[in-house]
PDB file of C-alpha atoms in Angstrom:
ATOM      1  CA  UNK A 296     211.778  83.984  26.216  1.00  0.00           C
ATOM      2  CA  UNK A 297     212.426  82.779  22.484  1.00  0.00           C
ATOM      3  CA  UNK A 298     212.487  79.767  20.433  1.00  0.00           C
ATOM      4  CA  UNK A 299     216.141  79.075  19.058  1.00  0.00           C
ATOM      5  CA  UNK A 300     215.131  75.665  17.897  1.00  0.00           C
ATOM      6  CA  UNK A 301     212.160  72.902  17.881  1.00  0.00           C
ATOM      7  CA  UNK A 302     212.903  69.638  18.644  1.00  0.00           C
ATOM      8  CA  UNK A 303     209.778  68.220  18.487  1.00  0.00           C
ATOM      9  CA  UNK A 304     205.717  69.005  19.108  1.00  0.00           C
ATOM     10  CA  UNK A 305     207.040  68.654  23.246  1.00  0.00           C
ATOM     11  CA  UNK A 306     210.289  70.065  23.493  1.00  0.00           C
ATOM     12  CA  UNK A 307     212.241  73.273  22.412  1.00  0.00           C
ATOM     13  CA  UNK A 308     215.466  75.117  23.055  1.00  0.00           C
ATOM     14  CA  UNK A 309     214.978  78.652  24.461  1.00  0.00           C
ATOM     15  CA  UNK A 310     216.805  81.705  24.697  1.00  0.00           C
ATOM     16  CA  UNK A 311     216.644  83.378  28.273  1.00  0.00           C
ATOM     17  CA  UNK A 312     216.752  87.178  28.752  1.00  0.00           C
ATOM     18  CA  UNK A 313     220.887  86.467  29.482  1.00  0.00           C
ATOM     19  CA  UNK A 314     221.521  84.597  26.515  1.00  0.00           C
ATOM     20  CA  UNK A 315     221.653  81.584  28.564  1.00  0.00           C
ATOM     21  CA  UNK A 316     219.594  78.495  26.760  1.00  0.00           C
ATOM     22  CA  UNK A 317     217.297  76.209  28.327  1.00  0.00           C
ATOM     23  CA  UNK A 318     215.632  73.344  27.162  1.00  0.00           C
ATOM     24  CA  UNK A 319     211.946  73.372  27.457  1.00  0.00           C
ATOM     25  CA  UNK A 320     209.473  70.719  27.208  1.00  0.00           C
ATOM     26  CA  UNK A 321     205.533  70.365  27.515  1.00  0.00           C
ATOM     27  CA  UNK A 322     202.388  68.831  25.654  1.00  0.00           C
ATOM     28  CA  UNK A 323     202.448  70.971  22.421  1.00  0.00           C
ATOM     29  CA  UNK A 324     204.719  73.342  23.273  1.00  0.00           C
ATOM     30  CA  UNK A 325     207.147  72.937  19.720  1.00  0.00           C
ATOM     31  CA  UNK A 326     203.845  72.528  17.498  1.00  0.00           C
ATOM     32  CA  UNK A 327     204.171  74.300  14.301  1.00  0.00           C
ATOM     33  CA  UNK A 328     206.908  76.989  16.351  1.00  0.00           C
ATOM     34  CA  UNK A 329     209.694  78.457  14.464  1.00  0.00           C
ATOM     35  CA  UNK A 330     212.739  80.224  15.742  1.00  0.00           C
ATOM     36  CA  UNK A 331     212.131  83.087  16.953  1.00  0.00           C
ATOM     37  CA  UNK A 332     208.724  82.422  18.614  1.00  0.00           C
ATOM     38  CA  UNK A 333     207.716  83.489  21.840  1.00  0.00           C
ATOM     39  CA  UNK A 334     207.526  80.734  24.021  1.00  0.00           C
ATOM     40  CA  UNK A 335     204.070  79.745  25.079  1.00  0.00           C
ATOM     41  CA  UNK A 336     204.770  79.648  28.676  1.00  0.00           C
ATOM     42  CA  UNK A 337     201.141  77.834  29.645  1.00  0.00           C
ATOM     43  CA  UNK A 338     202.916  75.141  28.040  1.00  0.00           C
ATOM     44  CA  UNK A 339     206.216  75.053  29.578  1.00  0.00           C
ATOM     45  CA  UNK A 340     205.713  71.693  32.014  1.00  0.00           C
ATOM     46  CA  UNK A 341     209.777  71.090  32.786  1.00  0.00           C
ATOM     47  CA  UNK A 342     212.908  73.608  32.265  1.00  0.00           C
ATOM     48  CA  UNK A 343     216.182  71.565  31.881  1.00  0.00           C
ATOM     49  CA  UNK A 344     219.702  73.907  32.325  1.00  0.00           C
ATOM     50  CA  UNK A 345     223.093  72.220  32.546  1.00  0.00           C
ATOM     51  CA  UNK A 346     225.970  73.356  33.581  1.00  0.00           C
ATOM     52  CA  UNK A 347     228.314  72.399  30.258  1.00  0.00           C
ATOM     53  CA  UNK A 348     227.686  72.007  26.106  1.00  0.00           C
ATOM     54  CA  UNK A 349     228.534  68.532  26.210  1.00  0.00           C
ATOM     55  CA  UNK A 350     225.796  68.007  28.460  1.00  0.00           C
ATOM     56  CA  UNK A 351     223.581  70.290  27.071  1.00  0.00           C
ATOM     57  CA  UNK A 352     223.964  68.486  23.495  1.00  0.00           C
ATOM     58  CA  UNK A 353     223.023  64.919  25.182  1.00  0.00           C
ATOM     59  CA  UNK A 354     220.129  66.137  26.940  1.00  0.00           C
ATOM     60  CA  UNK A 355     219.129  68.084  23.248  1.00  0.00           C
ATOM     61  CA  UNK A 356     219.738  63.982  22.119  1.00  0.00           C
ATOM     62  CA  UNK A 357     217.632  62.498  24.967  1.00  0.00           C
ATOM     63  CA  UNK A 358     214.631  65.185  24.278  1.00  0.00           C
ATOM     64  CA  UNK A 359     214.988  64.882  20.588  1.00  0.00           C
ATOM     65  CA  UNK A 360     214.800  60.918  19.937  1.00  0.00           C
ATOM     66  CA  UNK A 361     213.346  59.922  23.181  1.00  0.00           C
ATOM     67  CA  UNK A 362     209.395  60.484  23.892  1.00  0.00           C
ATOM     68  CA  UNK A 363     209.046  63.524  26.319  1.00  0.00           C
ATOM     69  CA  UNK A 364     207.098  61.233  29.242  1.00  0.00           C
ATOM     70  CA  UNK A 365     210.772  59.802  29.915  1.00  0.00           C
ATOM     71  CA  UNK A 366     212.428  62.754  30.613  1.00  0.00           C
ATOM     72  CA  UNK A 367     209.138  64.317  32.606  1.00  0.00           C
ATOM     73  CA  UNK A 368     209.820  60.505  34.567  1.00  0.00           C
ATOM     74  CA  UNK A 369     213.241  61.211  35.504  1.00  0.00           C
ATOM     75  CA  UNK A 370     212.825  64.283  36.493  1.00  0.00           C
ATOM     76  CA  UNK A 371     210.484  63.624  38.860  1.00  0.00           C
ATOM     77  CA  UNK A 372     212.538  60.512  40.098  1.00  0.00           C
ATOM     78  CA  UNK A 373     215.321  62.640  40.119  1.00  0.00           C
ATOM     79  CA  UNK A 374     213.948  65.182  42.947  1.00  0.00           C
ATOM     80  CA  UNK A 375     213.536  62.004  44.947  1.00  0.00           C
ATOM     81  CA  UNK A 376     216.627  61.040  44.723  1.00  0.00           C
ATOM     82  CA  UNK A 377     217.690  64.796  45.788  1.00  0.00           C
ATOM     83  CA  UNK A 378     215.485  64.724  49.061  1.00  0.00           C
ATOM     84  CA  UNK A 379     216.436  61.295  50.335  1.00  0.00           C
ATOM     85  CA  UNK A 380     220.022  61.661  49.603  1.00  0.00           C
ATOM     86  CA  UNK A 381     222.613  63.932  51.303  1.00  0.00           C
ATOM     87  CA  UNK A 382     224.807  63.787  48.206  1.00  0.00           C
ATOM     88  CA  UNK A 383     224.640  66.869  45.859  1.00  0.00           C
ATOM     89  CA  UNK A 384     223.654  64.816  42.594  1.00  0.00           C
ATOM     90  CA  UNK A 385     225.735  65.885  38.882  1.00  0.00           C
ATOM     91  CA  UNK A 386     223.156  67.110  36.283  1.00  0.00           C
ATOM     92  CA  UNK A 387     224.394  64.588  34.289  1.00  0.00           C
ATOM     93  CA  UNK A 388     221.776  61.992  35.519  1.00  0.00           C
ATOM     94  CA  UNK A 389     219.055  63.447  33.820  1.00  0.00           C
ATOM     95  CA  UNK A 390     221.192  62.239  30.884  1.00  0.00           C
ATOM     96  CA  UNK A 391     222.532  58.553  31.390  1.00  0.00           C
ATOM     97  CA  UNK A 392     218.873  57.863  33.911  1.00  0.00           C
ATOM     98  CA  UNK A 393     216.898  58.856  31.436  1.00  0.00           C
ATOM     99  CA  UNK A 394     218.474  57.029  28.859  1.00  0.00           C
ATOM    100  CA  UNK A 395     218.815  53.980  31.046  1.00  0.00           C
ATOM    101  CA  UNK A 396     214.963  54.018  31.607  1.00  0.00           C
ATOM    102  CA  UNK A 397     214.135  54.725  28.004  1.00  0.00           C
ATOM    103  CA  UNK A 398     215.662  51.604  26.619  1.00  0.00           C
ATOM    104  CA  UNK A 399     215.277  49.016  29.657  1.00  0.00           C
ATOM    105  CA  UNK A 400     211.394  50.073  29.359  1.00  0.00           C
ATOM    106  CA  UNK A 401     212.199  49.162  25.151  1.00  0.00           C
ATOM    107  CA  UNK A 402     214.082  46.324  25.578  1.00  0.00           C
ATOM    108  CA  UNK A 403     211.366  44.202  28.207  1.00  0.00           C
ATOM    109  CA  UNK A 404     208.422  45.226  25.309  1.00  0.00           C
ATOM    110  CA  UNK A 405     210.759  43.493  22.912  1.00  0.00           C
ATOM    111  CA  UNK A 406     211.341  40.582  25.295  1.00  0.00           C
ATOM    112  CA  UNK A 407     215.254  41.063  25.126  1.00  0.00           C
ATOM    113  CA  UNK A 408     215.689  40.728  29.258  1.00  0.00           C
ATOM    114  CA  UNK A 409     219.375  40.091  29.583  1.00  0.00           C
ATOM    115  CA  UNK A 410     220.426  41.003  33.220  1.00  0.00           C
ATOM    116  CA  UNK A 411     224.357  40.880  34.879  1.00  0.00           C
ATOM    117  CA  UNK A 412     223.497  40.002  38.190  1.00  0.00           C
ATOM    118  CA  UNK A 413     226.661  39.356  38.823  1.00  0.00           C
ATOM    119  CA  UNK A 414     226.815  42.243  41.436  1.00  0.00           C
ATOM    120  CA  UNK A 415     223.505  42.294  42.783  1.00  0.00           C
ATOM    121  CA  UNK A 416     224.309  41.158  46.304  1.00  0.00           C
ATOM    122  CA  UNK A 417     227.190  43.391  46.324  1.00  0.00           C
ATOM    123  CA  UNK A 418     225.432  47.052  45.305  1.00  0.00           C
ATOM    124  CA  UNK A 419     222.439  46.040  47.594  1.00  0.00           C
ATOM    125  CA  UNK A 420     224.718  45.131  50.685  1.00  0.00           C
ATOM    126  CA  UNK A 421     227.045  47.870  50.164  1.00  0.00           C
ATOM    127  CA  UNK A 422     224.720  50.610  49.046  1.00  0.00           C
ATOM    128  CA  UNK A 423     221.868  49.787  51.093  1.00  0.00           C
ATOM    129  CA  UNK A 424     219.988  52.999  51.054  1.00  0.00           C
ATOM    130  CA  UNK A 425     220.857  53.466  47.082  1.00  0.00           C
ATOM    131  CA  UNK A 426     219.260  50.386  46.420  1.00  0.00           C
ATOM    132  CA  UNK A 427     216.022  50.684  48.522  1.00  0.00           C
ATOM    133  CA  UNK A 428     215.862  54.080  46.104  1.00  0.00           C
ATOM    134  CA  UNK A 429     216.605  52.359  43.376  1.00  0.00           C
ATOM    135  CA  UNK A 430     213.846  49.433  44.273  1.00  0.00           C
ATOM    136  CA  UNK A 431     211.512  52.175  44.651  1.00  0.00           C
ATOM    137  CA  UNK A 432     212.555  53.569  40.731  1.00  0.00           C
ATOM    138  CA  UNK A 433     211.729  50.058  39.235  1.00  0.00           C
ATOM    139  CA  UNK A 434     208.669  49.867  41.021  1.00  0.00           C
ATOM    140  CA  UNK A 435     207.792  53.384  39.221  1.00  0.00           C
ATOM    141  CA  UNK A 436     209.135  52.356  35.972  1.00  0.00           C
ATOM    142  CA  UNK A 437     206.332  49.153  36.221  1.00  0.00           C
ATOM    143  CA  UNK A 438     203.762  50.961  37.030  1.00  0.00           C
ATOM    144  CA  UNK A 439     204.083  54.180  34.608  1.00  0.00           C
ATOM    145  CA  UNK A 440     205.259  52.086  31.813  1.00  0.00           C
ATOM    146  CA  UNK A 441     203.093  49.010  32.157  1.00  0.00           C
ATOM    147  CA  UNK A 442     206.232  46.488  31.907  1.00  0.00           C
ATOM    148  CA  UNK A 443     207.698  44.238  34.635  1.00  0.00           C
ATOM    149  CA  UNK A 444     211.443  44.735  35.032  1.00  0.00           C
ATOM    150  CA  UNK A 445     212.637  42.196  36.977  1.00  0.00           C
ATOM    151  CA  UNK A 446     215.068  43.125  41.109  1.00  0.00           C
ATOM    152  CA  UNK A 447     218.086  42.903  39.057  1.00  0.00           C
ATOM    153  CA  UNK A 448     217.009  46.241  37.086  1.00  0.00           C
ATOM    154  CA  UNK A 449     217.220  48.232  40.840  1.00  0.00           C
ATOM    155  CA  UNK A 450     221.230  47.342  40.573  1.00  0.00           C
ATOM    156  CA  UNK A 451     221.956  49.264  37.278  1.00  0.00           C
ATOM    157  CA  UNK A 452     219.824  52.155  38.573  1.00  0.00           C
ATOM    158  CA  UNK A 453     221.473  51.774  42.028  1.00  0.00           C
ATOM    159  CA  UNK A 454     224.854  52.217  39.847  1.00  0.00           C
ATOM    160  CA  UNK A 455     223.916  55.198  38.038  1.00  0.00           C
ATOM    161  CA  UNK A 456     223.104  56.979  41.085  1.00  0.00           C
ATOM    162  CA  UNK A 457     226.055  56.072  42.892  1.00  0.00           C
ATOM    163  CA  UNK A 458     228.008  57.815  39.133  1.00  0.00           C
ATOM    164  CA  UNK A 459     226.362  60.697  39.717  1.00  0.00           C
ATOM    165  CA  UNK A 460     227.517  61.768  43.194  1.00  0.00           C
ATOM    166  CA  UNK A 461     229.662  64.702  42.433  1.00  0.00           C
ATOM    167  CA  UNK A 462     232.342  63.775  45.194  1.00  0.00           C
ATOM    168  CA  UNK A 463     232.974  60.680  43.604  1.00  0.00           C
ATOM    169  CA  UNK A 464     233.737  62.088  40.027  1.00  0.00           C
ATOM    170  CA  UNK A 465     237.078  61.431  40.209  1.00  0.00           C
ATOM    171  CA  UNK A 466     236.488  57.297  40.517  1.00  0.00           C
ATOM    172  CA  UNK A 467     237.289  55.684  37.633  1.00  0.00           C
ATOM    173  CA  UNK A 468     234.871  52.947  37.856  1.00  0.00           C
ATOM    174  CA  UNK A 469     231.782  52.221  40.125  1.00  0.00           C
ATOM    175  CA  UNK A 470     232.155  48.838  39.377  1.00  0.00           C
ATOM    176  CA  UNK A 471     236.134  48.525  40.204  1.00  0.00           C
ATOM    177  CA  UNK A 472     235.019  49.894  43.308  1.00  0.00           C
ATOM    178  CA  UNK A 473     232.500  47.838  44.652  1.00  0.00           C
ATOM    179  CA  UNK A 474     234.376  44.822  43.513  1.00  0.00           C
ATOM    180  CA  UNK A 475     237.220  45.834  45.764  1.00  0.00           C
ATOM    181  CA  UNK A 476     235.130  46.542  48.601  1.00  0.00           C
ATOM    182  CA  UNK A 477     233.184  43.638  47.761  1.00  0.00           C
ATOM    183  CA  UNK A 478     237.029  41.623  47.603  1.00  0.00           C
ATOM    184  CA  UNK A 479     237.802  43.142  51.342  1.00  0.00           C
ATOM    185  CA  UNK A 480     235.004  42.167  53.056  1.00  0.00           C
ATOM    186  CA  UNK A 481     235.421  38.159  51.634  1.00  0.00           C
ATOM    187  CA  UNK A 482     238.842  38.204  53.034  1.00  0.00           C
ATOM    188  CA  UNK A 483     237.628  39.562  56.301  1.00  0.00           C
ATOM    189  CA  UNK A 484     234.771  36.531  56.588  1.00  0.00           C
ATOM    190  CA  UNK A 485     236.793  33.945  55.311  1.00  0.00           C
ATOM    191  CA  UNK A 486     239.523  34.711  57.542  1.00  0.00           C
ATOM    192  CA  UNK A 487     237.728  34.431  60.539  1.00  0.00           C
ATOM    193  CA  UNK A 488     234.473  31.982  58.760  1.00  0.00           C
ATOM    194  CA  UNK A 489     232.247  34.682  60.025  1.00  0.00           C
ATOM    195  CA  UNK A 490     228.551  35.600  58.203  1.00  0.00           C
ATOM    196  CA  UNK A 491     228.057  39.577  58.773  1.00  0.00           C
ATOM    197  CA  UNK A 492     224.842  40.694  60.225  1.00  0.00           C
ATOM    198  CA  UNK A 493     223.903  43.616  57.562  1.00  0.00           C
ATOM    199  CA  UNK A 494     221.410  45.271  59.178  1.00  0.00           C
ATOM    200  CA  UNK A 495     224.051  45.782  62.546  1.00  0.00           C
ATOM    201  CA  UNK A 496     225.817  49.160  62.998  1.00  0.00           C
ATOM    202  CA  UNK A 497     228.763  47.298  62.988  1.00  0.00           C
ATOM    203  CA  UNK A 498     228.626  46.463  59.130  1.00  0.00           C
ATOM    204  CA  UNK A 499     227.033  49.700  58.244  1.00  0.00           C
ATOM    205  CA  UNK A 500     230.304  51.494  59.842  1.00  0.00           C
ATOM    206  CA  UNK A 501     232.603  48.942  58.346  1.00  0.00           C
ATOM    207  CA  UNK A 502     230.818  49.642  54.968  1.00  0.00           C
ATOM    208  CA  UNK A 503     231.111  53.345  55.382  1.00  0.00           C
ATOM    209  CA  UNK A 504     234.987  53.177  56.200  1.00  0.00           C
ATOM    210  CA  UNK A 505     235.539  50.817  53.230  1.00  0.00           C
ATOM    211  CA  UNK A 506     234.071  53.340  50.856  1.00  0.00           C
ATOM    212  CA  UNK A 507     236.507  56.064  51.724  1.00  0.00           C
ATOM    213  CA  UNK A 508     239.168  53.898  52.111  1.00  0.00           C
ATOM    214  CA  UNK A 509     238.541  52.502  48.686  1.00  0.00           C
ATOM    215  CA  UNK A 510     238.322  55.790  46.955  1.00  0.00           C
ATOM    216  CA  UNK A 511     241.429  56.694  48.742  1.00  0.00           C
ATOM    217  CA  UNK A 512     243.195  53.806  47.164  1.00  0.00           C
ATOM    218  CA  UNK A 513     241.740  54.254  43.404  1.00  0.00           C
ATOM    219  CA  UNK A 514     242.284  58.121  43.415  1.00  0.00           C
ATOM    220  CA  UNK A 515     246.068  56.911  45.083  1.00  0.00           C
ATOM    221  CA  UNK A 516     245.789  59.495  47.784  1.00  0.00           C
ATOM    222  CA  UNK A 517     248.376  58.362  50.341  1.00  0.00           C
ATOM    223  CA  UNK A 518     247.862  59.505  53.676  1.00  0.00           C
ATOM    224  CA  UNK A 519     250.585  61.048  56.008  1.00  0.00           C
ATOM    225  CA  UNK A 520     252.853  58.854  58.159  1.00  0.00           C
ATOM    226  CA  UNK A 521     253.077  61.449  60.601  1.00  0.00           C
ATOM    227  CA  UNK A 522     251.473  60.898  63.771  1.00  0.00           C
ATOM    228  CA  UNK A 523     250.726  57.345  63.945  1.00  0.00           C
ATOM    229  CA  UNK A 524     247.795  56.482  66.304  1.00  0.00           C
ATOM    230  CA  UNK A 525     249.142  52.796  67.367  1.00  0.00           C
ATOM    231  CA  UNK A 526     252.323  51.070  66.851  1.00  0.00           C
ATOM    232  CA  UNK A 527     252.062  47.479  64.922  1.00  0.00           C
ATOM    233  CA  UNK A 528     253.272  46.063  68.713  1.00  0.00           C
ATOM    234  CA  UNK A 529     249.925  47.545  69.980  1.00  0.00           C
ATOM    235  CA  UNK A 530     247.907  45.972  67.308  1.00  0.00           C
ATOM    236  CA  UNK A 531     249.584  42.501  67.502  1.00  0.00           C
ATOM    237  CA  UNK A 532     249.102  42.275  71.216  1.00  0.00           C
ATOM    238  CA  UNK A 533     245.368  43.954  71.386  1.00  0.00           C
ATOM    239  CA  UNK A 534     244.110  42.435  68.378  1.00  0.00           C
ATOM    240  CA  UNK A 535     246.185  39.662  66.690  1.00  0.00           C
ATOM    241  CA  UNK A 536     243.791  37.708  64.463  1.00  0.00           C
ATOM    242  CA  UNK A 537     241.889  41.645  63.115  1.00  0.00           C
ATOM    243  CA  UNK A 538     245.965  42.462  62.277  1.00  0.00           C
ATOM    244  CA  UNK A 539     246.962  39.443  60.687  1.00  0.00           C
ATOM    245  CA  UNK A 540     243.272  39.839  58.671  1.00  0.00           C
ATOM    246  CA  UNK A 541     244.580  43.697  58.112  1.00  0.00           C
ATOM    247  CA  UNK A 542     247.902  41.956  56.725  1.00  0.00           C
ATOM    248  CA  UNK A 543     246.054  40.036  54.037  1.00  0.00           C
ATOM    249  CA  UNK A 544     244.047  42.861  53.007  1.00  0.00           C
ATOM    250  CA  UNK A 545     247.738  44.895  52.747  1.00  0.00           C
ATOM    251  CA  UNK A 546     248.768  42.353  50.788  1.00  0.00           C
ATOM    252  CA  UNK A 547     246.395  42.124  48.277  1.00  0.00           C
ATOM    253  CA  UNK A 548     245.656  45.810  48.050  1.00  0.00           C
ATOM    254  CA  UNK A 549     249.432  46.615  47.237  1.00  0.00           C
ATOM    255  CA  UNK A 550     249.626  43.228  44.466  1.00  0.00           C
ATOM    256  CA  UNK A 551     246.564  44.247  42.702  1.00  0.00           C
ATOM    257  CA  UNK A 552     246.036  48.585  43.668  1.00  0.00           C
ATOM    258  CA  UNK A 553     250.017  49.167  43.648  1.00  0.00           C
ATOM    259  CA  UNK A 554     249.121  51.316  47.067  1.00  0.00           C
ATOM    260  CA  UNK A 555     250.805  50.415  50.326  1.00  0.00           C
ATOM    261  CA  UNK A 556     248.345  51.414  53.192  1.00  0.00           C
ATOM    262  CA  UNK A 557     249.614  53.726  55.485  1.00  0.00           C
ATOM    263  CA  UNK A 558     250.027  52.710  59.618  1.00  0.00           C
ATOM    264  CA  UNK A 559     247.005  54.945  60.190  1.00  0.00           C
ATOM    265  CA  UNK A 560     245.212  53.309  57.467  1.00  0.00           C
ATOM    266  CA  UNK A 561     246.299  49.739  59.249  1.00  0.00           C
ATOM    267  CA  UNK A 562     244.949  50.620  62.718  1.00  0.00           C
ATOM    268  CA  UNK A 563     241.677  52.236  61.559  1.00  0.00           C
ATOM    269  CA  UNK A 564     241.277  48.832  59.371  1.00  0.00           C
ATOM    270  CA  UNK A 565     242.184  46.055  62.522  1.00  0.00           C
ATOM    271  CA  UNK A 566     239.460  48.448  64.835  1.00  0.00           C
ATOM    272  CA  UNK A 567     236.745  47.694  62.305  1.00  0.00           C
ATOM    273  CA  UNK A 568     237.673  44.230  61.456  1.00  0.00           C
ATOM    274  CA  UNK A 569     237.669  43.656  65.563  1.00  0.00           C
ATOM    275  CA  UNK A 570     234.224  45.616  66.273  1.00  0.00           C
ATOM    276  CA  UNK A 571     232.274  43.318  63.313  1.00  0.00           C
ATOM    277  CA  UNK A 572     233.834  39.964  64.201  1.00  0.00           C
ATOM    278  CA  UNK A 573     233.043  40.494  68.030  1.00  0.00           C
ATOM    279  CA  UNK A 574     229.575  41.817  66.357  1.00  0.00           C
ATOM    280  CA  UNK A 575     228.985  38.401  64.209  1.00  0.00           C
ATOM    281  CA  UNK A 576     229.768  36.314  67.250  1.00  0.00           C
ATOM    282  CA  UNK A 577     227.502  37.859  69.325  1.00  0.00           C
ATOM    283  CA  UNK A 578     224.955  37.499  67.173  1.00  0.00           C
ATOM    284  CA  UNK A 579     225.735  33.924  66.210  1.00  0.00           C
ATOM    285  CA  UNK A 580     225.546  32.969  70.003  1.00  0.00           C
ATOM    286  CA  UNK A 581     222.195  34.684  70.826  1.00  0.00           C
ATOM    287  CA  UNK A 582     220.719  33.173  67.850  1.00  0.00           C
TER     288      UNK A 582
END
């Protein structure tokens, strides 16, 4: 393996035995190189590969103007992220994670803590396991670093993990997402004055359904009418208040989305909204 180019004393870009470059780093491994060195392979402590140019060309950025002990950080955070997680992650985290870290490390040492919290109940309800991860990150960050970010810091990281899921490339916005979610599930306890019980299966299911059916509605994937499971007679008769609570949610989805839910979509929606009411109840009478 060759040097094409030095970055710095801890990174270089190296030519494989297909032609195929990879971004090295280590402790010395760019001092005093030149291109066409052999790579000192005692010193190779990280290989980065991506699967684009663009990418490539923002991690060469990241490993260029950032110090090396960042990227090493990520990485390592990275491949925890990969074995709690059953999402296969995009490459690109190394990327926007690293840069994230970088510069939130920066900006506490300059005493510039400026935090949007404005979400923070709503990524740590919603994305429960995300955000223990992401907890766990910050906690890291402190301790490698020597700085104390402050809980709110666990929400951006919770949000660039959530980017990175390749199966959710196609959402436009994390945050348009969550606030929708976040929009459904005040309708549903203010409709029936309920508190939900987070920790219940219950809320975990009705959490799970509302993230499909959300990316459903920004991607505007409309489902089949064929084969309806219930007619709206059914619903108004088996569960009247988790319909007319399904109506609302119709309603505003189709004023502010421009999507009309399908029947399916309806009768999936009223079962949930009936399972975590009756849920919320119970648990308000045994307490």
């Amino acid at each position: 393996m060759f040097v094409k180019r030095r970055l710095n004393n801890n990174a270089v870009i190296a030519l494989e035995s297909d032609g195929s470059e990879v971004i090295l780093t280590g402790s010395g491994i760019g001092f005093q190189v030149k291109r066409g060195n052999p790579v000192d392979m005692s010193k190779v402590e990280k290989t980065f590969k991506l699967d684009s140019n663009d990418k490539e060309n923002k991690l060469v950025q990241i490993a260029t103007n950032i110090p090396i002990e960042y990227l090493t950080f990520t990485d390592n955070v990275i491949q925890e992220i990969k074995e709690k997680l059953s999402h296969e992650i995009d490459d690109n985290i190394y990327i926007t994670l690293t840069d994230h870290i970088y510069y939130a490390v920066t900006r506490f040492r300059e005493g510039n803590n400026f935090f949007n919290t404005s979400l923070l109940w709503e990524v740590q309800n919603i994305y429960a396991q995300e955000y223990e991860i992401a907890e766990y990150i910050r906690d890291e960050i402190n301790d490698q670093f020597k700085v104390n970010l402050p809980p709110e810091e666990a929400r951006m990281i919770t949000l660039h993990i959530i980017d990175s899921y390749k199966s959710d490339q196609n959402v436009i916005d994390t945050g348009i997402a969550i606030k929708l979610m976040t929009d459904i599930l005040n309708i549903v306890k203010y409709h029936f004055n309920i508190e939900y019980d987070t920790h219940s299966m219950a809320y975990t299911r009705f959490v799970i359904h509302l993230k499909f059916l959300t990316r459903r509605i920004l991607q505007k994937n409309k489902e089949p009418e064929e084969d309806v499971l219930f007619s709206t007679d059914y619903l108004k008769s088996k569960m009247p208040e988790a319909y007319k609570c399904t109506q609302k949610i119709v309603q505003y989805i189709k004023k502010t989305k421009h999507v009309i839910l399908s029947k399916n979509e309806q009768f999936y929606l009223s079962v949930h909204i009936e399972r975590i009411v009756l849920n919320s109840k119970g648990s308000s009478q045994n307490e």
